[in-house]
């Protein structure tokens, strides 16, 4: 199995024991900000051309007794946090949007989904914030996937505070600062994979019939070349090796536990699962499962998170 080489090892100062593989990827992470909000690729780019608009959407996504316990816990949490209306404004393939959905689905919080058209964004014209995800909770607007999740978690668990250097927080930052940047170079690695990815994007996204036809080919071509620039930006020499290494890094972090959170997923588990879910059944995701040890964990997460709680409007 191939591995990413040439990354300088660093030691992460932490009050918890972090697996050495995390240090292996930290050199990459130190070249970018500690938190990067949803980038222009998720809706912040101006759209002077059709290709520019398309580029705004395309950076992507137990045992029976244990499952029963998860369901009971989720119902208890939903009872304590019981908003009248939760609405998620999203792009179906956006990994940051899928992070939020994984949290909502796991906690069995019902929500409505508004799929945003990436070209005109008329669905979010009411908001000054022009990226996704946007979540409204009884009319209150929340933005930025990690901030959204932190806000919801605190409402559900008002007595629990998170440390910046605990294991869960460190791995959530790893997801935002490292894992998500590996996805585009993989799903647009070749022209055939770019077309496969855009077929998924346009099938599940908010496109008219004409937009769907044009986007599949124009968008796939544009993102094939964009992915090459992303490889250079994030010092990726072999995109598949980088994906496999990230998957193995995550499995090593579990250290034999069913989930990073132990017997049940924590916020880091949900973040990794959320950003990987859109690619799981694309060629890159299939290769990842076939060539690394992440498959068993991913299957446990699928079973534990359960069916989506969202309803598309």
mmCIF file of C-alpha atoms in Angstrom:
data_model
loop_
_atom_site.group_PDB
_atom_site.id
_atom_site.type_symbol
_atom_site.label_atom_id
_atom_site.label_comp_id
_atom_site.label_asym_id
_atom_site.label_seq_id
_atom_site.Cartn_x
_atom_site.Cartn_y
_atom_site.Cartn_z
ATOM 1 C CA UNK A 1 0.000 0.000 0.000
ATOM 2 C CA UNK A 2 1.362 3.385 -0.931
ATOM 3 C CA UNK A 3 1.990 6.084 1.631
ATOM 4 C CA UNK A 4 2.620 9.803 1.381
ATOM 5 C CA UNK A 5 6.322 10.383 1.972
ATOM 6 C CA UNK A 6 8.439 13.404 2.648
ATOM 7 C CA UNK A 7 6.269 14.895 5.394
ATOM 8 C CA UNK A 8 8.320 16.170 8.281
ATOM 9 C CA UNK A 9 7.365 14.626 11.611
ATOM 10 C CA UNK A 10 6.286 17.017 14.309
ATOM 11 C CA UNK A 11 5.235 16.572 17.914
ATOM 12 C CA UNK A 12 1.832 17.924 18.858
ATOM 13 C CA UNK A 13 1.772 19.300 22.384
ATOM 14 C CA UNK A 14 -1.358 18.009 23.992
ATOM 15 C CA UNK A 15 -2.700 16.934 27.347
ATOM 16 C CA UNK A 16 -3.891 13.752 25.676
ATOM 17 C CA UNK A 17 -1.967 11.055 23.839
ATOM 18 C CA UNK A 18 -2.312 11.629 20.127
ATOM 19 C CA UNK A 19 -1.308 8.854 17.748
ATOM 20 C CA UNK A 20 2.064 9.505 16.037
ATOM 21 C CA UNK A 21 0.392 9.338 12.599
ATOM 22 C CA UNK A 22 -1.279 12.656 13.329
ATOM 23 C CA UNK A 23 2.169 14.199 13.675
ATOM 24 C CA UNK A 24 2.963 12.753 10.231
ATOM 25 C CA UNK A 25 0.306 14.957 8.618
ATOM 26 C CA UNK A 26 0.824 18.021 10.798
ATOM 27 C CA UNK A 27 3.553 19.417 8.563
ATOM 28 C CA UNK A 28 0.954 19.735 5.819
ATOM 29 C CA UNK A 29 -1.540 21.334 8.179
ATOM 30 C CA UNK A 30 0.901 24.008 9.345
ATOM 31 C CA UNK A 31 0.991 25.535 5.871
ATOM 32 C CA UNK A 32 -2.674 26.576 6.121
ATOM 33 C CA UNK A 33 -4.683 28.423 8.804
ATOM 34 C CA UNK A 34 -5.768 26.550 11.933
ATOM 35 C CA UNK A 35 -9.339 26.931 10.753
ATOM 36 C CA UNK A 36 -10.363 27.589 7.209
ATOM 37 C CA UNK A 37 -14.056 28.431 6.854
ATOM 38 C CA UNK A 38 -15.923 27.056 3.857
ATOM 39 C CA UNK A 39 -13.747 28.232 1.008
ATOM 40 C CA UNK A 40 -14.771 30.021 -2.177
ATOM 41 C CA UNK A 41 -15.035 26.610 -3.790
ATOM 42 C CA UNK A 42 -18.224 26.192 -1.779
ATOM 43 C CA UNK A 43 -19.957 29.232 -2.990
ATOM 44 C CA UNK A 44 -17.684 32.206 -2.382
ATOM 45 C CA UNK A 45 -16.393 32.569 -5.927
ATOM 46 C CA UNK A 46 -17.916 35.232 -8.152
ATOM 47 C CA UNK A 47 -19.720 33.742 -11.098
ATOM 48 C CA UNK A 48 -18.764 35.734 -14.201
ATOM 49 C CA UNK A 49 -18.954 32.503 -16.180
ATOM 50 C CA UNK A 50 -20.758 29.231 -16.005
ATOM 51 C CA UNK A 51 -17.528 27.399 -15.095
ATOM 52 C CA UNK A 52 -16.950 29.844 -12.254
ATOM 53 C CA UNK A 53 -20.374 29.127 -10.846
ATOM 54 C CA UNK A 54 -19.843 25.406 -11.115
ATOM 55 C CA UNK A 55 -16.531 25.631 -9.314
ATOM 56 C CA UNK A 56 -18.452 27.034 -6.356
ATOM 57 C CA UNK A 57 -20.062 23.709 -5.548
ATOM 58 C CA UNK A 58 -17.688 20.959 -6.290
ATOM 59 C CA UNK A 59 -15.106 20.508 -3.610
ATOM 60 C CA UNK A 60 -16.694 17.882 -1.852
ATOM 61 C CA UNK A 61 -19.176 14.295 1.697
ATOM 62 C CA UNK A 62 -22.514 -1.942 15.800
ATOM 63 C CA UNK A 63 -23.968 -4.438 17.598
ATOM 64 C CA UNK A 64 -27.756 -4.453 18.024
ATOM 65 C CA UNK A 65 -27.612 -3.549 21.688
ATOM 66 C CA UNK A 66 -25.220 -0.729 21.012
ATOM 67 C CA UNK A 67 -27.439 0.571 18.217
ATOM 68 C CA UNK A 68 -30.439 0.524 20.514
ATOM 69 C CA UNK A 69 -28.480 2.470 23.097
ATOM 70 C CA UNK A 70 -27.515 5.052 20.491
ATOM 71 C CA UNK A 71 -31.142 5.467 19.452
ATOM 72 C CA UNK A 72 -32.319 5.932 23.031
ATOM 73 C CA UNK A 73 -29.547 8.458 23.683
ATOM 74 C CA UNK A 74 -30.373 10.392 20.524
ATOM 75 C CA UNK A 75 -34.064 10.525 21.440
ATOM 76 C CA UNK A 76 -33.186 11.802 24.896
ATOM 77 C CA UNK A 77 -31.026 14.553 23.400
ATOM 78 C CA UNK A 78 -33.692 15.493 20.875
ATOM 79 C CA UNK A 79 -36.196 15.789 23.703
ATOM 80 C CA UNK A 80 -33.932 18.279 25.490
ATOM 81 C CA UNK A 81 -33.192 20.139 22.274
ATOM 82 C CA UNK A 82 -36.492 20.346 20.479
ATOM 83 C CA UNK A 83 -36.580 23.271 18.034
ATOM 84 C CA UNK A 84 -39.730 23.830 16.025
ATOM 85 C CA UNK A 85 -37.958 24.227 12.683
ATOM 86 C CA UNK A 86 -34.431 23.451 11.498
ATOM 87 C CA UNK A 87 -33.536 24.246 7.871
ATOM 88 C CA UNK A 88 -30.241 23.401 6.163
ATOM 89 C CA UNK A 89 -29.231 25.336 3.052
ATOM 90 C CA UNK A 90 -26.697 23.179 1.266
ATOM 91 C CA UNK A 91 -25.014 21.700 -1.790
ATOM 92 C CA UNK A 92 -25.545 17.950 -1.749
ATOM 93 C CA UNK A 93 -21.899 17.120 -2.466
ATOM 94 C CA UNK A 94 -20.335 19.717 -0.148
ATOM 95 C CA UNK A 95 -18.257 18.003 2.591
ATOM 96 C CA UNK A 96 -18.893 20.814 5.076
ATOM 97 C CA UNK A 97 -22.643 20.481 4.546
ATOM 98 C CA UNK A 98 -22.344 16.738 5.023
ATOM 99 C CA UNK A 99 -20.540 17.285 8.332
ATOM 100 C CA UNK A 100 -23.587 19.174 9.601
ATOM 101 C CA UNK A 101 -25.963 16.535 8.238
ATOM 102 C CA UNK A 102 -24.021 13.739 9.957
ATOM 103 C CA UNK A 103 -24.449 15.554 13.282
ATOM 104 C CA UNK A 104 -28.172 16.138 12.733
ATOM 105 C CA UNK A 105 -28.774 12.582 11.517
ATOM 106 C CA UNK A 106 -26.878 10.984 14.400
ATOM 107 C CA UNK A 107 -28.828 13.023 16.944
ATOM 108 C CA UNK A 108 -32.136 12.350 15.152
ATOM 109 C CA UNK A 109 -32.896 16.042 14.779
ATOM 110 C CA UNK A 110 -35.507 16.527 12.014
ATOM 111 C CA UNK A 111 -34.566 19.163 9.472
ATOM 112 C CA UNK A 112 -35.612 20.491 6.115
ATOM 113 C CA UNK A 113 -33.120 20.610 3.248
ATOM 114 C CA UNK A 114 -33.017 23.485 0.779
ATOM 115 C CA UNK A 115 -30.725 22.643 -2.133
ATOM 116 C CA UNK A 116 -29.039 25.845 -3.300
ATOM 117 C CA UNK A 117 -28.532 26.457 -6.998
ATOM 118 C CA UNK A 118 -24.774 27.102 -7.262
ATOM 119 C CA UNK A 119 -25.079 29.489 -10.186
ATOM 120 C CA UNK A 120 -27.689 31.960 -8.979
ATOM 121 C CA UNK A 121 -28.026 31.125 -5.256
ATOM 122 C CA UNK A 122 -31.510 32.560 -5.181
ATOM 123 C CA UNK A 123 -32.344 30.274 -2.244
ATOM 124 C CA UNK A 124 -29.965 32.238 0.022
ATOM 125 C CA UNK A 125 -30.504 35.747 -1.325
ATOM 126 C CA UNK A 126 -32.164 36.584 1.980
ATOM 127 C CA UNK A 127 -28.805 36.081 3.769
ATOM 128 C CA UNK A 128 -25.733 38.320 3.807
ATOM 129 C CA UNK A 129 -23.674 35.116 4.043
ATOM 130 C CA UNK A 130 -23.252 33.697 0.550
ATOM 131 C CA UNK A 131 -21.672 30.322 1.287
ATOM 132 C CA UNK A 132 -23.029 27.004 2.481
ATOM 133 C CA UNK A 133 -23.846 25.468 4.823
ATOM 134 C CA UNK A 134 -26.324 27.841 6.416
ATOM 135 C CA UNK A 135 -28.515 26.415 9.166
ATOM 136 C CA UNK A 136 -31.537 28.201 10.586
ATOM 137 C CA UNK A 137 -32.889 27.110 13.970
ATOM 138 C CA UNK A 138 -36.306 28.618 14.621
ATOM 139 C CA UNK A 139 -35.284 31.504 12.374
ATOM 140 C CA UNK A 140 -31.826 32.049 13.883
ATOM 141 C CA UNK A 141 -29.065 31.862 11.285
ATOM 142 C CA UNK A 142 -25.929 29.798 11.988
ATOM 143 C CA UNK A 143 -22.994 29.603 9.551
ATOM 144 C CA UNK A 144 -19.659 27.749 9.219
ATOM 145 C CA UNK A 145 -19.956 23.988 9.702
ATOM 146 C CA UNK A 146 -17.777 23.688 12.817
ATOM 147 C CA UNK A 147 -19.430 26.692 14.454
ATOM 148 C CA UNK A 148 -22.860 25.275 13.634
ATOM 149 C CA UNK A 149 -21.997 21.932 15.211
ATOM 150 C CA UNK A 150 -20.433 23.553 18.291
ATOM 151 C CA UNK A 151 -23.509 25.733 18.758
ATOM 152 C CA UNK A 152 -25.920 22.816 18.501
ATOM 153 C CA UNK A 153 -23.769 20.657 20.785
ATOM 154 C CA UNK A 154 -23.734 23.332 23.471
ATOM 155 C CA UNK A 155 -27.512 23.670 23.316
ATOM 156 C CA UNK A 156 -27.828 19.930 23.786
ATOM 157 C CA UNK A 157 -25.071 19.649 26.411
ATOM 158 C CA UNK A 158 -24.905 23.030 28.168
ATOM 159 C CA UNK A 159 -22.671 21.699 30.962
ATOM 160 C CA UNK A 160 -19.933 20.292 28.710
ATOM 161 C CA UNK A 161 -17.022 22.394 27.475
ATOM 162 C CA UNK A 162 -14.407 21.340 24.919
ATOM 163 C CA UNK A 163 -10.682 21.965 25.312
ATOM 164 C CA UNK A 164 -8.656 23.169 22.342
ATOM 165 C CA UNK A 165 -6.035 20.488 22.910
ATOM 166 C CA UNK A 166 -8.178 17.451 23.642
ATOM 167 C CA UNK A 167 -8.135 14.479 21.272
ATOM 168 C CA UNK A 168 -11.564 15.147 19.805
ATOM 169 C CA UNK A 169 -10.811 18.794 18.974
ATOM 170 C CA UNK A 170 -7.406 18.006 17.447
ATOM 171 C CA UNK A 171 -8.932 15.468 15.074
ATOM 172 C CA UNK A 172 -11.779 17.775 14.114
ATOM 173 C CA UNK A 173 -9.158 20.343 13.079
ATOM 174 C CA UNK A 174 -7.348 17.615 11.142
ATOM 175 C CA UNK A 175 -10.546 17.028 9.178
ATOM 176 C CA UNK A 176 -10.965 20.724 8.307
ATOM 177 C CA UNK A 177 -7.300 21.493 7.673
ATOM 178 C CA UNK A 178 -6.113 18.289 6.012
ATOM 179 C CA UNK A 179 -8.660 15.643 5.082
ATOM 180 C CA UNK A 180 -11.020 17.883 3.091
ATOM 181 C CA UNK A 181 -8.147 19.167 0.946
ATOM 182 C CA UNK A 182 -7.364 15.656 -0.281
ATOM 183 C CA UNK A 183 -10.821 15.020 -1.698
ATOM 184 C CA UNK A 184 -10.898 17.217 -4.822
ATOM 185 C CA UNK A 185 -7.590 15.947 -6.240
ATOM 186 C CA UNK A 186 -8.999 12.424 -5.857
ATOM 187 C CA UNK A 187 -12.504 12.804 -7.245
ATOM 188 C CA UNK A 188 -11.216 14.804 -10.219
ATOM 189 C CA UNK A 189 -8.013 12.782 -10.634
ATOM 190 C CA UNK A 190 -8.776 11.750 -14.217
ATOM 191 C CA UNK A 191 -11.267 12.850 -16.842
ATOM 192 C CA UNK A 192 -13.377 9.730 -16.252
ATOM 193 C CA UNK A 193 -13.452 10.301 -12.487
ATOM 194 C CA UNK A 194 -14.276 13.970 -12.997
ATOM 195 C CA UNK A 195 -17.238 12.982 -15.178
ATOM 196 C CA UNK A 196 -18.344 10.403 -12.609
ATOM 197 C CA UNK A 197 -18.193 13.018 -9.852
ATOM 198 C CA UNK A 198 -20.139 15.584 -11.851
ATOM 199 C CA UNK A 199 -22.733 13.012 -12.750
ATOM 200 C CA UNK A 200 -23.305 12.586 -9.003
ATOM 201 C CA UNK A 201 -23.217 16.339 -8.359
ATOM 202 C CA UNK A 202 -25.648 17.275 -11.107
ATOM 203 C CA UNK A 203 -28.002 14.380 -10.358
ATOM 204 C CA UNK A 204 -28.286 15.316 -6.688
ATOM 205 C CA UNK A 205 -27.903 19.093 -7.007
ATOM 206 C CA UNK A 206 -30.351 21.870 -7.806
ATOM 207 C CA UNK A 207 -29.888 22.191 -11.572
ATOM 208 C CA UNK A 208 -32.290 22.713 -14.403
ATOM 209 C CA UNK A 209 -32.197 20.154 -17.207
ATOM 210 C CA UNK A 210 -30.026 22.405 -19.379
ATOM 211 C CA UNK A 211 -27.698 23.313 -16.518
ATOM 212 C CA UNK A 212 -27.288 19.639 -15.702
ATOM 213 C CA UNK A 213 -26.178 18.771 -19.217
ATOM 214 C CA UNK A 214 -23.717 21.641 -19.499
ATOM 215 C CA UNK A 215 -22.406 21.320 -15.952
ATOM 216 C CA UNK A 216 -21.481 17.667 -16.281
ATOM 217 C CA UNK A 217 -19.031 18.289 -19.112
ATOM 218 C CA UNK A 218 -17.972 21.909 -18.653
ATOM 219 C CA UNK A 219 -17.702 21.529 -14.897
ATOM 220 C CA UNK A 220 -15.833 18.233 -15.064
ATOM 221 C CA UNK A 221 -13.311 19.697 -17.491
ATOM 222 C CA UNK A 222 -12.796 22.818 -15.376
ATOM 223 C CA UNK A 223 -12.384 20.911 -12.129
ATOM 224 C CA UNK A 224 -9.983 18.423 -13.671
ATOM 225 C CA UNK A 225 -7.557 21.309 -14.178
ATOM 226 C CA UNK A 226 -8.436 22.983 -10.867
ATOM 227 C CA UNK A 227 -7.602 19.743 -9.044
ATOM 228 C CA UNK A 228 -4.085 19.874 -10.461
ATOM 229 C CA UNK A 229 -3.618 23.320 -8.926
ATOM 230 C CA UNK A 230 -4.977 22.048 -5.609
ATOM 231 C CA UNK A 231 -2.415 19.242 -5.624
ATOM 232 C CA UNK A 232 0.338 21.813 -5.896
ATOM 233 C CA UNK A 233 -1.199 24.131 -3.311
ATOM 234 C CA UNK A 234 -1.433 21.400 -0.690
ATOM 235 C CA UNK A 235 1.829 19.652 -1.603
ATOM 236 C CA UNK A 236 0.136 16.469 -2.786
ATOM 237 C CA UNK A 237 2.302 14.410 -5.111
ATOM 238 C CA UNK A 238 0.142 11.284 -5.323
ATOM 239 C CA UNK A 239 -3.535 11.918 -4.617
ATOM 240 C CA UNK A 240 -4.502 8.286 -3.997
ATOM 241 C CA UNK A 241 -1.542 7.731 -1.699
ATOM 242 C CA UNK A 242 -2.564 10.853 0.234
ATOM 243 C CA UNK A 243 -6.131 9.562 0.564
ATOM 244 C CA UNK A 244 -4.983 6.109 1.667
ATOM 245 C CA UNK A 245 -2.565 7.632 4.159
ATOM 246 C CA UNK A 246 -5.304 9.815 5.636
ATOM 247 C CA UNK A 247 -7.601 6.794 5.983
ATOM 248 C CA UNK A 248 -4.884 4.763 7.694
ATOM 249 C CA UNK A 249 -4.004 7.707 9.927
ATOM 250 C CA UNK A 250 -7.605 7.834 11.081
ATOM 251 C CA UNK A 251 -7.821 4.078 11.724
ATOM 252 C CA UNK A 252 -4.587 4.229 13.725
ATOM 253 C CA UNK A 253 -6.101 7.037 15.805
ATOM 254 C CA UNK A 254 -8.951 4.720 16.810
ATOM 255 C CA UNK A 255 -6.349 2.500 18.497
ATOM 256 C CA UNK A 256 -8.658 -0.512 18.521
ATOM 257 C CA UNK A 257 -11.733 1.411 19.666
ATOM 258 C CA UNK A 258 -14.990 1.089 17.710
ATOM 259 C CA UNK A 259 -15.034 4.896 17.430
ATOM 260 C CA UNK A 260 -12.688 7.694 18.434
ATOM 261 C CA UNK A 261 -15.303 8.468 21.067
ATOM 262 C CA UNK A 262 -15.055 4.899 22.412
ATOM 263 C CA UNK A 263 -18.315 2.980 22.411
ATOM 264 C CA UNK A 264 -20.158 5.751 20.584
ATOM 265 C CA UNK A 265 -19.094 8.324 17.979
ATOM 266 C CA UNK A 266 -17.913 11.733 19.072
ATOM 267 C CA UNK A 267 -17.783 14.941 17.032
ATOM 268 C CA UNK A 268 -14.541 13.900 15.323
ATOM 269 C CA UNK A 269 -16.070 10.598 14.180
ATOM 270 C CA UNK A 270 -19.028 12.489 12.765
ATOM 271 C CA UNK A 271 -16.764 14.990 11.004
ATOM 272 C CA UNK A 272 -14.676 12.308 9.268
ATOM 273 C CA UNK A 273 -17.776 10.332 8.334
ATOM 274 C CA UNK A 274 -19.554 13.435 7.072
ATOM 275 C CA UNK A 275 -16.837 14.578 4.677
ATOM 276 C CA UNK A 276 -16.210 11.058 3.356
ATOM 277 C CA UNK A 277 -19.857 10.131 2.864
ATOM 278 C CA UNK A 278 -20.254 11.952 -0.505
ATOM 279 C CA UNK A 279 -17.279 10.089 -2.034
ATOM 280 C CA UNK A 280 -17.878 6.660 -0.490
ATOM 281 C CA UNK A 281 -19.446 5.130 -3.605
ATOM 282 C CA UNK A 282 -17.428 7.058 -6.172
ATOM 283 C CA UNK A 283 -14.348 5.340 -7.565
ATOM 284 C CA UNK A 284 -12.062 7.183 -5.152
ATOM 285 C CA UNK A 285 -14.138 6.104 -2.148
ATOM 286 C CA UNK A 286 -14.298 2.511 -3.318
ATOM 287 C CA UNK A 287 -10.533 2.486 -3.815
ATOM 288 C CA UNK A 288 -10.071 3.922 -0.330
ATOM 289 C CA UNK A 289 -12.151 1.161 1.265
ATOM 290 C CA UNK A 290 -10.523 -1.564 -0.841
ATOM 291 C CA UNK A 291 -6.967 -0.456 -0.075
ATOM 292 C CA UNK A 292 -7.136 0.627 3.569
ATOM 293 C CA UNK A 293 -8.620 -0.552 6.866
ATOM 294 C CA UNK A 294 -11.246 2.191 7.097
ATOM 295 C CA UNK A 295 -14.155 0.107 5.753
ATOM 296 C CA UNK A 296 -15.179 -1.514 9.036
ATOM 297 C CA UNK A 297 -15.268 1.815 10.859
ATOM 298 C CA UNK A 298 -17.234 3.413 8.013
ATOM 299 C CA UNK A 299 -19.802 0.593 8.098
ATOM 300 C CA UNK A 300 -20.185 1.006 11.864
ATOM 301 C CA UNK A 301 -20.754 4.712 11.334
ATOM 302 C CA UNK A 302 -23.369 4.097 8.633
ATOM 303 C CA UNK A 303 -25.242 1.740 10.974
ATOM 304 C CA UNK A 304 -24.951 4.059 13.985
ATOM 305 C CA UNK A 305 -25.797 7.337 12.263
ATOM 306 C CA UNK A 306 -28.734 5.642 10.575
ATOM 307 C CA UNK A 307 -31.075 6.993 7.965
ATOM 308 C CA UNK A 308 -30.984 10.699 7.098
ATOM 309 C CA UNK A 309 -33.353 12.863 9.139
ATOM 310 C CA UNK A 310 -33.614 15.559 6.476
ATOM 311 C CA UNK A 311 -36.555 16.161 4.172
ATOM 312 C CA UNK A 312 -35.921 17.964 0.900
ATOM 313 C CA UNK A 313 -38.267 20.836 0.159
#
